[in-house]
Short mmCIF file of C-alpha atoms in Angstrom, two decimals:
data_model
loop_
_atom_site.label_atom_id
_atom_site.label_comp_id
_atom_site.label_asym_id
_atom_site.label_seq_id
_atom_site.Cartn_x
_atom_site.Cartn_y
_atom_site.Cartn_z
CA MET A 1 -62.10 -24.84 -113.35
CA MET A 2 -60.62 -27.62 -110.76
CA LYS A 3 -60.45 -25.04 -108.26
CA PHE A 4 -63.87 -23.83 -108.73
CA PHE A 5 -65.45 -27.39 -108.41
CA LYS A 6 -63.00 -27.81 -105.08
CA GLN A 7 -64.47 -24.94 -103.55
CA GLN A 8 -68.27 -26.04 -104.44
CA PHE A 9 -67.35 -29.38 -102.90
CA GLN A 10 -66.10 -27.61 -99.85
CA ASN A 11 -69.40 -25.48 -99.62
CA LEU A 12 -71.42 -28.54 -100.10
CA LYS A 13 -69.69 -30.39 -97.34
CA TRP A 14 -69.82 -27.49 -94.99
CA SER A 15 -73.76 -27.24 -95.87
CA LEU A 16 -74.22 -30.82 -95.17
CA GLY A 17 -72.21 -30.69 -91.95
CA ARG A 18 -74.42 -28.06 -90.63
CA ILE A 19 -77.72 -30.08 -91.59
CA PHE A 20 -76.41 -33.09 -89.77
CA SER A 21 -75.27 -31.41 -86.91
CA ALA A 22 -78.65 -29.57 -86.89
CA LYS A 23 -80.32 -33.13 -86.97
CA LYS A 24 -78.10 -34.48 -84.04
CA ARG A 25 -78.97 -31.47 -81.90
CA GLN A 26 -82.70 -32.13 -82.49
CA GLU A 27 -82.13 -35.66 -82.03
CA ARG A 28 -80.24 -34.79 -78.72
CA LYS A 29 -83.02 -32.37 -77.48
CA ALA A 30 -85.77 -35.05 -78.22
CA PHE A 31 -83.93 -37.43 -76.16
CA GLN A 32 -83.51 -35.30 -73.53
CA LEU A 33 -87.07 -34.38 -73.48
CA THR A 34 -87.78 -38.27 -73.48
CA ILE A 35 -85.55 -38.77 -70.29
CA LYS A 36 -87.44 -35.78 -68.57
CA THR A 37 -90.67 -37.14 -69.65
CA ARG A 38 -90.22 -40.62 -68.69
CA HIS A 39 -88.67 -39.79 -65.22
CA ALA A 40 -91.56 -37.45 -64.45
CA LEU A 41 -94.24 -40.17 -65.47
CA THR A 42 -92.32 -42.91 -63.40
CA HIS A 43 -92.30 -40.72 -60.49
CA LYS A 44 -95.95 -39.78 -60.62
CA ILE A 45 -97.00 -43.22 -61.15
CA ALA A 46 -95.03 -44.40 -58.11
CA ASN A 47 -96.97 -41.63 -55.91
CA THR A 48 -100.22 -43.29 -56.66
CA GLY A 49 -99.43 -45.74 -54.21
CA ILE A 50 -100.23 -48.58 -56.09
CA SER A 51 -97.90 -51.40 -56.34
CA ALA A 52 -95.99 -52.48 -59.39
CA SER A 53 -97.69 -55.86 -59.07
CA ARG A 54 -101.18 -54.22 -58.85
CA ILE A 55 -100.62 -51.85 -61.80
CA ASP A 56 -99.55 -54.99 -64.16
CA GLU A 57 -102.85 -56.82 -62.52
CA ILE A 58 -104.95 -53.97 -63.68
CA LEU A 59 -103.66 -53.24 -67.13
CA SER A 60 -103.88 -56.74 -67.76
CA ASP A 61 -107.80 -56.65 -67.84
CA THR A 62 -108.79 -52.79 -67.76
CA ASN A 63 -112.17 -54.07 -69.10
CA ASN A 64 -113.23 -54.91 -65.27
CA HIS A 65 -112.11 -51.75 -63.82
CA TYR A 66 -114.60 -49.41 -65.51
CA ARG A 67 -118.41 -48.92 -64.30
CA ARG A 68 -120.72 -48.43 -67.26
CA TYR A 69 -123.93 -46.53 -67.24
CA TYR A 70 -126.15 -44.78 -70.07
CA ILE A 71 -127.05 -40.92 -70.64
CA PRO A 72 -129.73 -39.89 -72.92
CA LYS A 73 -128.53 -38.11 -76.21
CA ALA A 74 -130.58 -35.45 -77.93
CA ASP A 75 -131.90 -37.59 -80.63
CA GLY A 76 -133.26 -40.10 -78.13
CA SER A 77 -130.34 -42.65 -78.34
CA LYS A 78 -128.12 -43.42 -75.29
CA ARG A 79 -124.56 -42.67 -74.56
CA GLU A 80 -122.17 -44.94 -72.80
CA ILE A 81 -120.17 -43.50 -70.13
CA CYS A 82 -117.31 -45.55 -68.84
CA GLU A 83 -116.28 -44.55 -65.31
CA PRO A 84 -112.88 -45.95 -64.12
CA SER A 85 -112.34 -47.62 -60.86
CA SER A 86 -110.44 -45.42 -58.25
CA GLU A 87 -107.37 -47.24 -58.63
CA LEU A 88 -107.59 -46.65 -62.75
CA ARG A 89 -108.48 -43.14 -62.17
CA ARG A 90 -105.52 -42.64 -60.26
CA LEU A 91 -103.26 -44.02 -62.61
CA GLN A 92 -104.86 -41.68 -65.22
CA LYS A 93 -104.54 -38.72 -63.22
CA ALA A 94 -100.64 -39.57 -62.49
CA VAL A 95 -99.96 -39.78 -66.61
CA LEU A 96 -102.41 -36.61 -67.60
CA THR A 97 -99.45 -34.15 -67.63
CA THR A 98 -97.59 -36.36 -69.94
CA ILE A 99 -100.68 -36.72 -72.09
CA LYS A 100 -100.88 -32.96 -72.31
CA THR A 101 -97.21 -32.39 -73.09
CA PRO A 102 -97.52 -32.85 -77.13
CA LYS A 103 -99.05 -29.21 -78.54
CA VAL A 104 -102.69 -28.96 -79.69
CA SER A 105 -103.74 -26.67 -82.80
CA GLY A 106 -104.95 -23.24 -82.17
CA PHE A 107 -108.44 -24.37 -83.76
CA CYS A 108 -109.49 -26.67 -80.76
CA THR A 109 -111.70 -24.88 -78.28
CA ALA A 110 -112.55 -27.66 -75.69
CA TYR A 111 -110.87 -28.94 -72.45
CA GLU A 112 -107.44 -27.01 -72.91
CA THR A 113 -106.77 -24.24 -70.34
CA GLY A 114 -108.25 -21.05 -71.54
CA SER A 115 -110.84 -22.68 -73.95
CA SER A 116 -114.63 -22.50 -73.39
CA VAL A 117 -118.04 -22.83 -75.01
CA LYS A 118 -117.98 -19.22 -74.93
CA LYS A 119 -114.93 -18.76 -76.75
CA ASN A 120 -115.77 -21.14 -79.30
CA ALA A 121 -119.08 -19.26 -80.20
CA GLN A 122 -117.21 -16.21 -80.40
CA LYS A 123 -115.17 -17.16 -83.20
CA HIS A 124 -118.19 -17.33 -85.28
CA GLN A 125 -120.34 -14.66 -83.87
CA ASN A 126 -120.02 -12.45 -86.83
CA ALA A 127 -120.89 -15.20 -89.35
CA ALA A 128 -123.85 -15.27 -91.72
CA HIS A 129 -123.54 -18.76 -92.59
CA VAL A 130 -122.43 -21.96 -90.24
CA LEU A 131 -121.89 -25.40 -91.11
CA HIS A 132 -121.66 -27.89 -88.45
CA ILE A 133 -119.92 -31.51 -88.85
CA ASP A 134 -119.63 -33.95 -86.29
CA ILE A 135 -117.19 -36.82 -86.16
CA LYS A 136 -118.71 -40.06 -85.61
CA ASP A 137 -117.80 -41.98 -82.55
CA PHE A 138 -114.81 -39.65 -81.87
CA PHE A 139 -113.27 -41.12 -78.83
CA PRO A 140 -113.99 -44.78 -79.43
CA SER A 141 -112.44 -44.40 -82.70
CA ILE A 142 -108.99 -43.18 -81.56
CA THR A 143 -106.55 -46.09 -82.30
CA LYS A 144 -103.67 -47.32 -80.69
CA LYS A 145 -101.39 -46.31 -83.77
CA MET A 146 -103.10 -42.85 -83.80
CA PHE A 147 -101.91 -42.75 -79.94
CA MET A 148 -98.73 -44.36 -80.58
CA ASP A 149 -97.81 -41.84 -83.46
CA ILE A 150 -97.73 -38.88 -81.06
CA TYR A 151 -96.94 -40.46 -77.71
CA LYS A 152 -93.89 -42.96 -78.70
CA PRO A 153 -91.57 -40.34 -79.53
CA LEU A 154 -92.24 -38.81 -76.33
CA VAL A 155 -91.78 -41.81 -73.56
CA CYS A 156 -89.50 -44.18 -75.78
CA TYR A 157 -85.56 -44.18 -76.06
CA HIS A 158 -85.67 -46.23 -79.31
CA PHE A 159 -86.76 -43.47 -82.01
CA TYR A 160 -86.23 -45.40 -84.86
CA CYS A 161 -87.99 -48.94 -84.29
CA LYS A 162 -90.00 -49.85 -87.13
CA ASN A 163 -92.53 -52.05 -85.26
CA TRP A 164 -93.41 -50.91 -82.05
CA GLU A 165 -95.88 -54.01 -81.47
CA THR A 166 -92.84 -56.09 -81.11
CA CYS A 167 -90.34 -53.70 -79.86
CA GLU A 168 -89.45 -54.23 -76.01
CA LYS A 169 -87.96 -50.73 -75.90
CA CYS A 170 -91.50 -49.31 -76.62
CA ALA A 171 -92.88 -50.84 -73.47
CA ALA A 172 -93.40 -47.46 -71.98
CA ALA A 173 -95.57 -46.22 -74.58
CA LYS A 174 -97.65 -49.37 -75.03
CA ASN A 175 -98.25 -49.36 -71.22
CA LEU A 176 -99.31 -45.67 -71.47
CA TRP A 177 -101.77 -46.92 -73.96
CA ARG A 178 -103.14 -49.63 -71.77
CA ILE A 179 -103.86 -47.09 -68.97
CA VAL A 180 -105.83 -44.63 -71.21
CA SER A 181 -107.52 -47.10 -73.37
CA LEU A 182 -110.73 -49.46 -73.44
CA ASN A 183 -111.41 -52.02 -76.15
CA GLY A 184 -109.10 -50.47 -78.95
CA GLY A 185 -110.39 -47.15 -78.20
CA LEU A 186 -110.86 -44.32 -75.72
CA PRO A 187 -113.65 -44.65 -73.32
CA ILE A 188 -116.03 -41.69 -72.88
CA GLY A 189 -115.59 -40.87 -69.25
CA ALA A 190 -111.91 -40.97 -68.73
CA SER A 191 -110.14 -37.81 -67.70
CA THR A 192 -107.43 -38.63 -70.33
CA SER A 193 -109.66 -38.94 -73.38
CA PRO A 194 -110.41 -35.26 -74.36
CA PHE A 195 -107.02 -34.27 -74.24
CA ILE A 196 -105.31 -37.45 -76.42
CA GLY A 197 -108.31 -36.32 -78.63
CA ASN A 198 -107.32 -32.82 -79.13
CA ARG A 199 -103.72 -33.89 -80.03
CA VAL A 200 -104.69 -36.79 -82.46
CA MET A 201 -106.55 -34.23 -84.25
CA ALA A 202 -104.15 -31.29 -84.24
CA THR A 203 -102.48 -32.23 -87.83
CA ALA A 204 -105.91 -32.44 -89.01
CA ASP A 205 -107.22 -29.37 -87.33
CA ILE A 206 -104.47 -27.40 -89.55
CA GLU A 207 -105.55 -29.32 -92.77
CA LEU A 208 -109.16 -28.53 -92.29
CA ALA A 209 -108.28 -24.77 -91.65
CA SER A 210 -106.33 -24.53 -94.58
CA LEU A 211 -109.19 -25.78 -97.00
CA ASP A 212 -110.61 -22.38 -97.42
CA LYS A 213 -108.87 -19.36 -95.70
CA SER A 214 -112.18 -17.10 -96.33
CA LEU A 215 -113.75 -19.78 -93.56
CA THR A 216 -113.41 -19.68 -89.85
CA TYR A 217 -112.68 -23.32 -88.33
CA THR A 218 -113.06 -24.62 -84.75
CA ARG A 219 -113.31 -27.78 -83.43
CA TYR A 220 -115.07 -28.42 -80.12
CA ALA A 221 -114.17 -32.08 -79.21
CA ASP A 222 -116.11 -33.81 -82.08
CA ASP A 223 -117.98 -31.11 -83.13
CA MET A 224 -116.25 -28.84 -86.23
CA VAL A 225 -117.90 -25.59 -87.14
CA PHE A 226 -117.09 -23.60 -90.25
CA SER A 227 -118.38 -20.44 -90.71
CA SER A 228 -118.60 -17.45 -93.28
CA LYS A 229 -120.25 -14.24 -94.32
CA LYS A 230 -120.93 -15.83 -97.60
CA PRO A 231 -122.75 -19.10 -98.51
CA ILE A 232 -120.84 -22.15 -97.91
CA SER A 233 -120.89 -24.60 -100.82
CA ALA A 234 -122.55 -28.28 -100.11
CA ASP A 235 -119.23 -29.62 -102.17
CA PHE A 236 -117.26 -28.31 -99.21
CA ILE A 237 -118.58 -31.25 -96.87
CA GLN A 238 -116.62 -33.68 -99.16
CA LYS A 239 -113.31 -32.02 -98.97
CA VAL A 240 -113.81 -31.98 -95.22
CA GLU A 241 -114.77 -35.79 -95.02
CA ALA A 242 -111.84 -36.54 -97.31
CA ILE A 243 -109.35 -35.14 -94.70
CA ILE A 244 -111.40 -36.83 -91.78
CA ASN A 245 -111.21 -40.19 -93.56
CA LYS A 246 -107.50 -39.55 -94.21
CA HIS A 247 -107.00 -39.37 -90.38
CA GLY A 248 -108.94 -42.43 -89.66
CA PHE A 249 -112.26 -40.82 -88.77
CA GLU A 250 -115.57 -40.83 -90.15
CA ILE A 251 -118.31 -37.97 -90.09
CA ASN A 252 -121.70 -38.40 -88.81
CA HIS A 253 -123.69 -37.39 -91.80
CA LYS A 254 -127.05 -37.23 -89.43
CA LYS A 255 -125.29 -34.21 -87.56
CA THR A 256 -123.94 -32.34 -90.49
CA TYR A 257 -126.24 -29.38 -91.45
CA PHE A 258 -126.30 -25.57 -92.39
CA MET A 259 -127.35 -22.92 -90.54
CA LYS A 260 -128.43 -19.50 -91.68
CA SER A 261 -131.47 -17.82 -90.01
CA ARG A 262 -131.19 -19.38 -86.60
CA LYS A 263 -127.27 -19.67 -85.83
CA GLN A 264 -126.09 -21.71 -82.98
CA VAL A 265 -122.58 -22.79 -81.98
CA THR A 266 -122.03 -24.91 -78.96
CA GLY A 267 -125.38 -24.11 -77.29
CA VAL A 268 -124.96 -20.40 -77.86
CA LEU A 269 -127.13 -18.62 -80.21
CA LEU A 270 -125.58 -16.03 -82.58
CA ILE A 271 -127.92 -13.25 -82.91
CA ASP A 272 -127.08 -10.08 -84.95
CA GLY A 273 -123.09 -10.34 -84.22
CA LYS A 274 -123.84 -11.11 -80.44
CA LEU A 275 -123.76 -14.01 -78.39
CA SER A 276 -127.09 -15.03 -76.63
CA VAL A 277 -128.84 -17.66 -74.35
CA GLY A 278 -132.06 -17.06 -76.20
CA THR A 279 -134.92 -15.11 -75.37
CA ALA A 280 -137.07 -18.36 -74.11
CA TYR A 281 -134.27 -19.16 -71.95
CA LYS A 282 -134.12 -15.74 -70.36
CA LYS A 283 -137.91 -15.68 -70.13
CA ARG A 284 -138.12 -19.04 -68.35
CA LEU A 285 -135.26 -17.93 -65.89
CA LYS A 286 -136.71 -14.67 -64.99
CA LYS A 287 -140.07 -16.44 -63.92
CA GLU A 288 -138.18 -18.92 -61.96
CA ILE A 289 -136.37 -16.40 -59.96
CA TYR A 290 -139.65 -14.62 -59.45
CA ASN A 291 -141.38 -17.66 -58.24
CA TYR A 292 -138.46 -18.90 -55.85
CA LEU A 293 -138.14 -15.21 -54.31
CA THR A 294 -141.89 -14.70 -53.83
CA LYS A 295 -143.33 -18.20 -53.30
CA GLY A 296 -140.58 -20.33 -52.22
CA THR A 297 -140.91 -22.56 -55.32
CA GLY A 298 -138.06 -24.08 -57.23
CA LYS A 299 -134.49 -25.25 -56.67
CA PRO A 300 -132.17 -22.52 -55.58
CA GLN A 301 -129.17 -24.29 -56.76
CA THR A 302 -130.37 -25.28 -60.00
CA ILE A 303 -131.74 -21.55 -60.99
CA LYS A 304 -128.50 -20.23 -59.46
CA GLY A 305 -127.00 -22.50 -62.00
CA LYS A 306 -129.03 -21.17 -64.99
CA PHE A 307 -128.26 -17.57 -63.94
CA THR A 308 -124.47 -18.34 -64.00
CA TRP A 309 -124.71 -19.48 -67.52
CA LEU A 310 -126.56 -16.58 -68.48
CA SER A 311 -123.96 -14.38 -66.40
CA HIS A 312 -121.21 -16.04 -68.58
CA ILE A 313 -123.10 -15.67 -72.04
CA GLU A 314 -124.65 -12.30 -71.39
CA PRO A 315 -123.20 -10.58 -68.35
CA GLU A 316 -125.04 -7.05 -69.09
CA TYR A 317 -128.24 -8.99 -69.26
CA ALA A 318 -127.48 -10.74 -66.20
CA LYS A 319 -126.64 -7.64 -64.41
CA THR A 320 -130.02 -6.28 -65.32
CA ILE A 321 -132.06 -9.06 -64.09
CA LYS A 322 -130.25 -9.09 -60.78
CA SER A 323 -131.02 -5.50 -60.08
CA LYS A 324 -134.61 -5.88 -60.87
CA TYR A 325 -135.08 -8.82 -58.51
CA LEU A 326 -132.76 -7.96 -55.77
CA PRO A 327 -135.24 -6.05 -53.69
CA LEU A 328 -137.53 -9.29 -53.46
CA ASP A 329 -134.61 -11.19 -52.13
CA ASN A 330 -134.90 -11.93 -48.23
CA LYS A 331 -133.73 -15.30 -48.99
CA GLY A 332 -129.80 -14.68 -49.61
CA PHE A 333 -130.45 -15.77 -53.03
CA TRP A 334 -127.94 -13.41 -54.35
CA ASP A 335 -125.27 -13.83 -51.69
#
């Protein structure tokens, strides 16, 4: 019996040794990544040509390094855009590689390499029912804590500090936050904001996608879309809201709605399992092309931009239009 317990103890000791060794290897790997990231970050900031004293001056009051202007929203209100100064923009560009280092979920379809409006819509093109839910004030709602939870382990050596607000060894992560933030959140207009948003939402994306495996879920920035071949219960919105609230956000109930007859995802219509820009869009575009080629009216760059959008969403139909109007072109419109 004693021999049995002794053997069990040895087995337990061996197993614990394996566990602790694996943990040490993970910590060593994380530490090496931190060293590499810190070195690259320092190098890129140094290459901006902005002196350390000037950087300190900029970061001491980033509020004065943004130009604010407003653009109209679909509901008639205005959206504030905060454009960083040339120096702050250079700093944000320098840290962009670091900002992109953490992984995103497979459910985000905006801003990342290979993502697009079209690919987002394609995920839902065969759906009969679509639910749109918008996150209220998405970028301004991303807090310093949300940011630090993701980026502190990436750029700080001190993994186990319990209060990064007072920890001097967490200065790199706090300075990184100062470069990308404005008034306690993320500014709409900074190149870094969309990529931070995708990484802050990575865990929430996985939880949302797991709510109902029969639904297809994607998120394009702050626009969450759930689709299904079967009706989606109104109670499902409460489940989504619970997860969004848990992660520090709120849903915009004014932009929460179901679609069945006329389905649209990120500006793309879903018609009989196919993507479309819509009949009205195509009619207007054909008229604009014809008027420009025969009468010289309209702005060619604007018309070309609309045709490019059509080519992206409905390439075969775009080829048909080009073939039809090509004989009328003596202005080099199709060149």
